[in-house]
Amino acid sequence: MRASQKRYLDDLGQVGLAGVKRDENPGRKKLDLGATFGDRPVWLEVGFGSGEHLVHQAVRNPGVGFVAAEPYINGVAKLLGRIRSTGARNIRIHPGDARDLMDVMPERSVAKAFLLYPDPWPKKKHHRRRFVTPEHLAPLFSIMAPGARFRISTDIPDYVRQAMEEVPKAGFAWQAERPDDWRKPWEDWLPTRYEQKALRDGRTPTYLTFRKPGA
């Protein structure tokens, strides 16, 4: 980590989410997102990598509150640097596992969720560690509001297979009506560095949109 990135970590006290870590909140009391964001809708990004998509969305949608989790401290530092450079003030970070974050988010509090180029865990024996498993999808479904959208992007065909099997089982409905709905990115999409590498390596991204039934 560069010295400048280490300095960015000083900002975590201002934009970090308190009460997520188990030693801070052993009773797993739910977060008061209204105290943080007021009546703004809340969007969640699971594993934000270097934060380029997260900051892009936050700047584009200043009337939305963004909550995001990332366990790798280098990625957290890069995001903090992007927040400094753009002045985005509607982001709150959990520098840790997304499951811990979802456990303390209120039910029906998330209006949109993003899972972008998640760790593929390519070995079959590790597929149970992927995010698209009941262990993660059940709490995600619980915290998402009726009608909320869940976006997944990946360049791993077997991840697509598992997502198409497991996400509908968790209660979400796939929103595709035509091939372009999963072949082309969303209109507000910003290609991440992971996607750029996938394209350079000749891999084809897939863009899946699911919806929680309801209003």
Coordinates of C-alpha atoms in Angstrom, one line a residue:
M1 CA 0.0 0.0 0.0
R2 CA 1.3 3.4 -1.0
A3 CA 1.9 6.1 1.7
S4 CA -0.9 8.2 0.2
Q5 CA -3.3 5.3 0.5
K6 CA -2.4 4.8 4.1
R7 CA -3.3 8.4 4.7
Y8 CA -6.7 7.9 3.1
L9 CA -7.4 5.3 5.8
D10 CA -7.6 8.2 8.3
D11 CA -10.9 9.1 6.6
L12 CA -12.5 5.8 7.6
G13 CA -13.6 7.3 10.9
Q14 CA -15.8 9.8 9.0
V15 CA -17.4 7.4 6.5
G16 CA -17.1 4.0 8.3
L17 CA -20.2 2.3 9.6
A18 CA -20.2 1.8 13.4
G19 CA -22.0 -1.1 14.9
V20 CA -21.3 -3.7 12.3
K21 CA -18.4 -5.6 13.7
R22 CA -19.4 -8.3 16.2
D23 CA -17.1 -7.0 18.9
E24 CA -18.8 -3.5 18.6
N25 CA -22.3 -4.9 18.4
P26 CA -22.5 -8.5 19.9
G27 CA -26.3 -8.3 20.3
R28 CA -26.5 -7.6 16.5
K29 CA -28.7 -4.5 17.0
K30 CA -30.0 -3.2 13.7
L31 CA -28.3 -0.1 12.2
D32 CA -30.3 3.2 12.2
L33 CA -29.9 4.1 8.5
G34 CA -32.4 6.9 8.9
A35 CA -30.0 8.7 11.3
T36 CA -27.3 8.3 8.6
F37 CA -29.2 9.1 5.4
G38 CA -32.5 10.6 6.4
D39 CA -35.3 9.5 4.2
R40 CA -33.1 8.8 1.2
P41 CA -33.3 5.4 -0.4
V42 CA -30.4 3.1 0.4
W43 CA -28.3 1.1 -2.2
L44 CA -25.9 -1.7 -1.3
E45 CA -22.7 -2.8 -3.0
V46 CA -21.2 -6.1 -2.0
G47 CA -17.5 -6.2 -2.5
F48 CA -16.7 -2.8 -4.1
G49 CA -13.2 -3.7 -5.3
S50 CA -11.4 -0.4 -5.9
G51 CA -14.7 1.6 -5.6
E52 CA -14.9 3.0 -9.1
H53 CA -18.4 1.8 -9.7
L54 CA -19.6 2.8 -6.2
V55 CA -18.3 6.3 -6.5
H56 CA -19.7 6.6 -10.0
Q57 CA -23.1 5.7 -8.8
A58 CA -22.9 7.9 -5.7
V59 CA -21.9 11.0 -7.7
R60 CA -24.6 10.2 -10.3
N61 CA -27.3 9.7 -7.6
P62 CA -26.7 12.3 -4.8
G63 CA -30.2 11.6 -3.4
V64 CA -29.3 8.0 -2.6
G65 CA -27.4 6.7 0.4
F66 CA -24.8 4.1 -0.4
V67 CA -23.7 1.3 1.9
A68 CA -20.8 -0.9 0.9
A69 CA -18.7 -3.8 2.2
E70 CA -15.1 -4.8 1.2
P71 CA -12.8 -7.0 3.2
Y72 CA -9.6 -6.0 1.5
I73 CA -8.0 -3.0 3.0
N74 CA -6.2 -1.9 -0.2
G75 CA -9.6 -1.6 -1.9
V76 CA -10.9 0.4 1.0
A77 CA -8.0 2.8 0.8
K78 CA -8.6 3.3 -3.0
L79 CA -12.2 4.0 -2.4
L80 CA -11.4 6.5 0.3
G81 CA -9.1 8.2 -2.2
R82 CA -11.9 8.4 -4.8
I83 CA -14.2 9.8 -2.2
R84 CA -11.7 12.5 -1.5
S85 CA -11.2 13.4 -5.1
T86 CA -14.9 13.5 -6.0
G87 CA -16.3 14.9 -2.8
A88 CA -19.0 12.2 -2.6
R89 CA -20.5 12.4 0.8
N90 CA -23.3 9.8 0.5
I91 CA -21.2 6.7 1.0
R92 CA -20.8 4.6 4.2
I93 CA -18.3 1.7 4.4
H94 CA -17.9 -1.5 6.2
P95 CA -14.3 -2.7 5.8
G96 CA -15.2 -6.3 6.3
D97 CA -17.5 -9.2 5.4
A98 CA -20.8 -8.3 3.7
R99 CA -22.6 -11.0 5.7
D100 CA -21.8 -9.1 9.0
L101 CA -23.2 -6.0 7.4
M102 CA -26.4 -7.6 6.1
D103 CA -27.0 -9.1 9.6
V104 CA -27.4 -5.7 11.1
M105 CA -29.3 -3.9 8.3
P106 CA -33.0 -3.4 8.8
E107 CA -35.4 -5.6 6.9
R108 CA -36.7 -4.1 3.7
S109 CA -34.2 -1.2 3.8
V110 CA -32.3 -1.7 0.6
A111 CA -33.8 -0.3 -2.7
K112 CA -31.0 -1.7 -5.0
A113 CA -28.1 -4.1 -4.6
F114 CA -24.9 -4.7 -6.7
L115 CA -22.7 -7.8 -6.9
L116 CA -20.1 -6.9 -9.4
Y117 CA -17.4 -9.4 -10.5
P118 CA -17.5 -11.3 -7.2
D119 CA -14.7 -13.8 -6.3
P120 CA -15.5 -16.8 -8.5
W121 CA -14.0 -19.4 -6.2
P122 CA -13.2 -21.5 -9.4
K123 CA -12.6 -24.9 -7.7
K124 CA -15.8 -26.9 -7.4
K125 CA -15.1 -27.7 -3.7
H126 CA -15.1 -24.0 -3.0
H127 CA -18.4 -23.1 -4.8
R128 CA -20.2 -23.1 -1.5
R129 CA -18.1 -20.0 -0.6
R130 CA -19.6 -18.0 -3.5
F131 CA -22.0 -15.2 -2.6
V132 CA -24.8 -16.8 -4.6
T133 CA -25.6 -19.4 -2.0
P134 CA -28.5 -19.5 0.5
E135 CA -26.2 -18.4 3.3
H136 CA -25.9 -15.0 1.7
L137 CA -29.0 -14.8 -0.5
A138 CA -31.5 -15.3 2.3
P139 CA -30.3 -12.3 4.4
L140 CA -30.0 -10.2 1.2
F141 CA -33.6 -11.0 0.3
S142 CA -34.7 -10.1 3.8
I143 CA -33.0 -6.6 3.8
M144 CA -34.2 -5.7 0.3
A145 CA -37.5 -3.8 -0.1
P146 CA -40.3 -5.1 -2.2
G147 CA -39.6 -4.2 -5.8
A148 CA -35.9 -3.7 -5.2
R149 CA -33.4 -4.7 -8.0
F150 CA -30.4 -7.0 -7.6
R151 CA -27.7 -6.6 -10.2
I152 CA -25.0 -9.2 -10.8
S153 CA -22.1 -9.0 -13.3
T154 CA -19.6 -11.7 -13.9
D155 CA -17.3 -13.1 -16.6
I156 CA -17.4 -16.6 -15.3
P157 CA -20.0 -18.9 -17.0
D158 CA -20.2 -21.2 -14.1
Y159 CA -21.0 -18.3 -11.8
V160 CA -23.8 -17.4 -14.1
R161 CA -25.1 -20.9 -13.9
Q162 CA -25.1 -21.0 -10.2
A163 CA -26.6 -17.5 -9.9
M164 CA -29.4 -18.6 -12.3
E165 CA -30.1 -21.6 -10.1
E166 CA -29.8 -20.1 -6.6
V167 CA -31.0 -16.5 -6.9
P168 CA -34.6 -17.4 -8.1
K169 CA -34.7 -20.1 -5.3
A170 CA -34.1 -17.3 -2.8
G171 CA -37.2 -15.5 -4.0
F172 CA -35.9 -13.1 -6.7
A173 CA -37.4 -13.0 -10.2
W174 CA -35.1 -12.7 -13.2
Q175 CA -35.9 -9.6 -15.3
A176 CA -34.6 -10.5 -18.7
E177 CA -37.0 -10.4 -21.7
R178 CA -34.5 -10.6 -24.6
P179 CA -30.8 -11.6 -25.0
D180 CA -29.5 -8.0 -24.9
D181 CA -30.9 -7.8 -21.3
W182 CA -28.0 -10.1 -20.1
R183 CA -25.5 -9.4 -22.9
K184 CA -25.3 -5.6 -22.7
P185 CA -24.5 -3.6 -19.6
W186 CA -27.0 -1.3 -17.8
E187 CA -27.4 2.2 -19.1
D188 CA -25.7 3.7 -16.0
W189 CA -22.9 1.2 -16.0
L190 CA -19.3 2.1 -15.5
P191 CA -16.8 -0.7 -16.5
T192 CA -14.7 -1.7 -13.6
R193 CA -11.0 -2.6 -13.9
Y194 CA -12.0 -6.3 -13.5
E195 CA -14.3 -6.0 -16.5
Q196 CA -11.6 -4.3 -18.5
K197 CA -9.2 -7.1 -17.7
A198 CA -11.8 -9.8 -18.6
L199 CA -12.4 -8.2 -22.0
R200 CA -8.6 -8.0 -22.6
D201 CA -8.4 -11.7 -21.8
G202 CA -11.2 -12.5 -24.2
R203 CA -13.9 -13.3 -21.6
T204 CA -17.5 -12.3 -22.1
P205 CA -19.3 -10.5 -19.3
T206 CA -22.9 -11.3 -18.3
Y207 CA -25.2 -8.8 -16.7
L208 CA -28.1 -10.2 -14.7
T209 CA -30.9 -8.3 -13.1
F210 CA -33.2 -9.8 -10.5
R211 CA -36.2 -8.2 -8.7
K212 CA -37.7 -8.9 -5.3
P213 CA -41.4 -9.3 -5.9
G214 CA -43.8 -6.7 -4.5
A215 CA -44.6 -3.0 -5.0

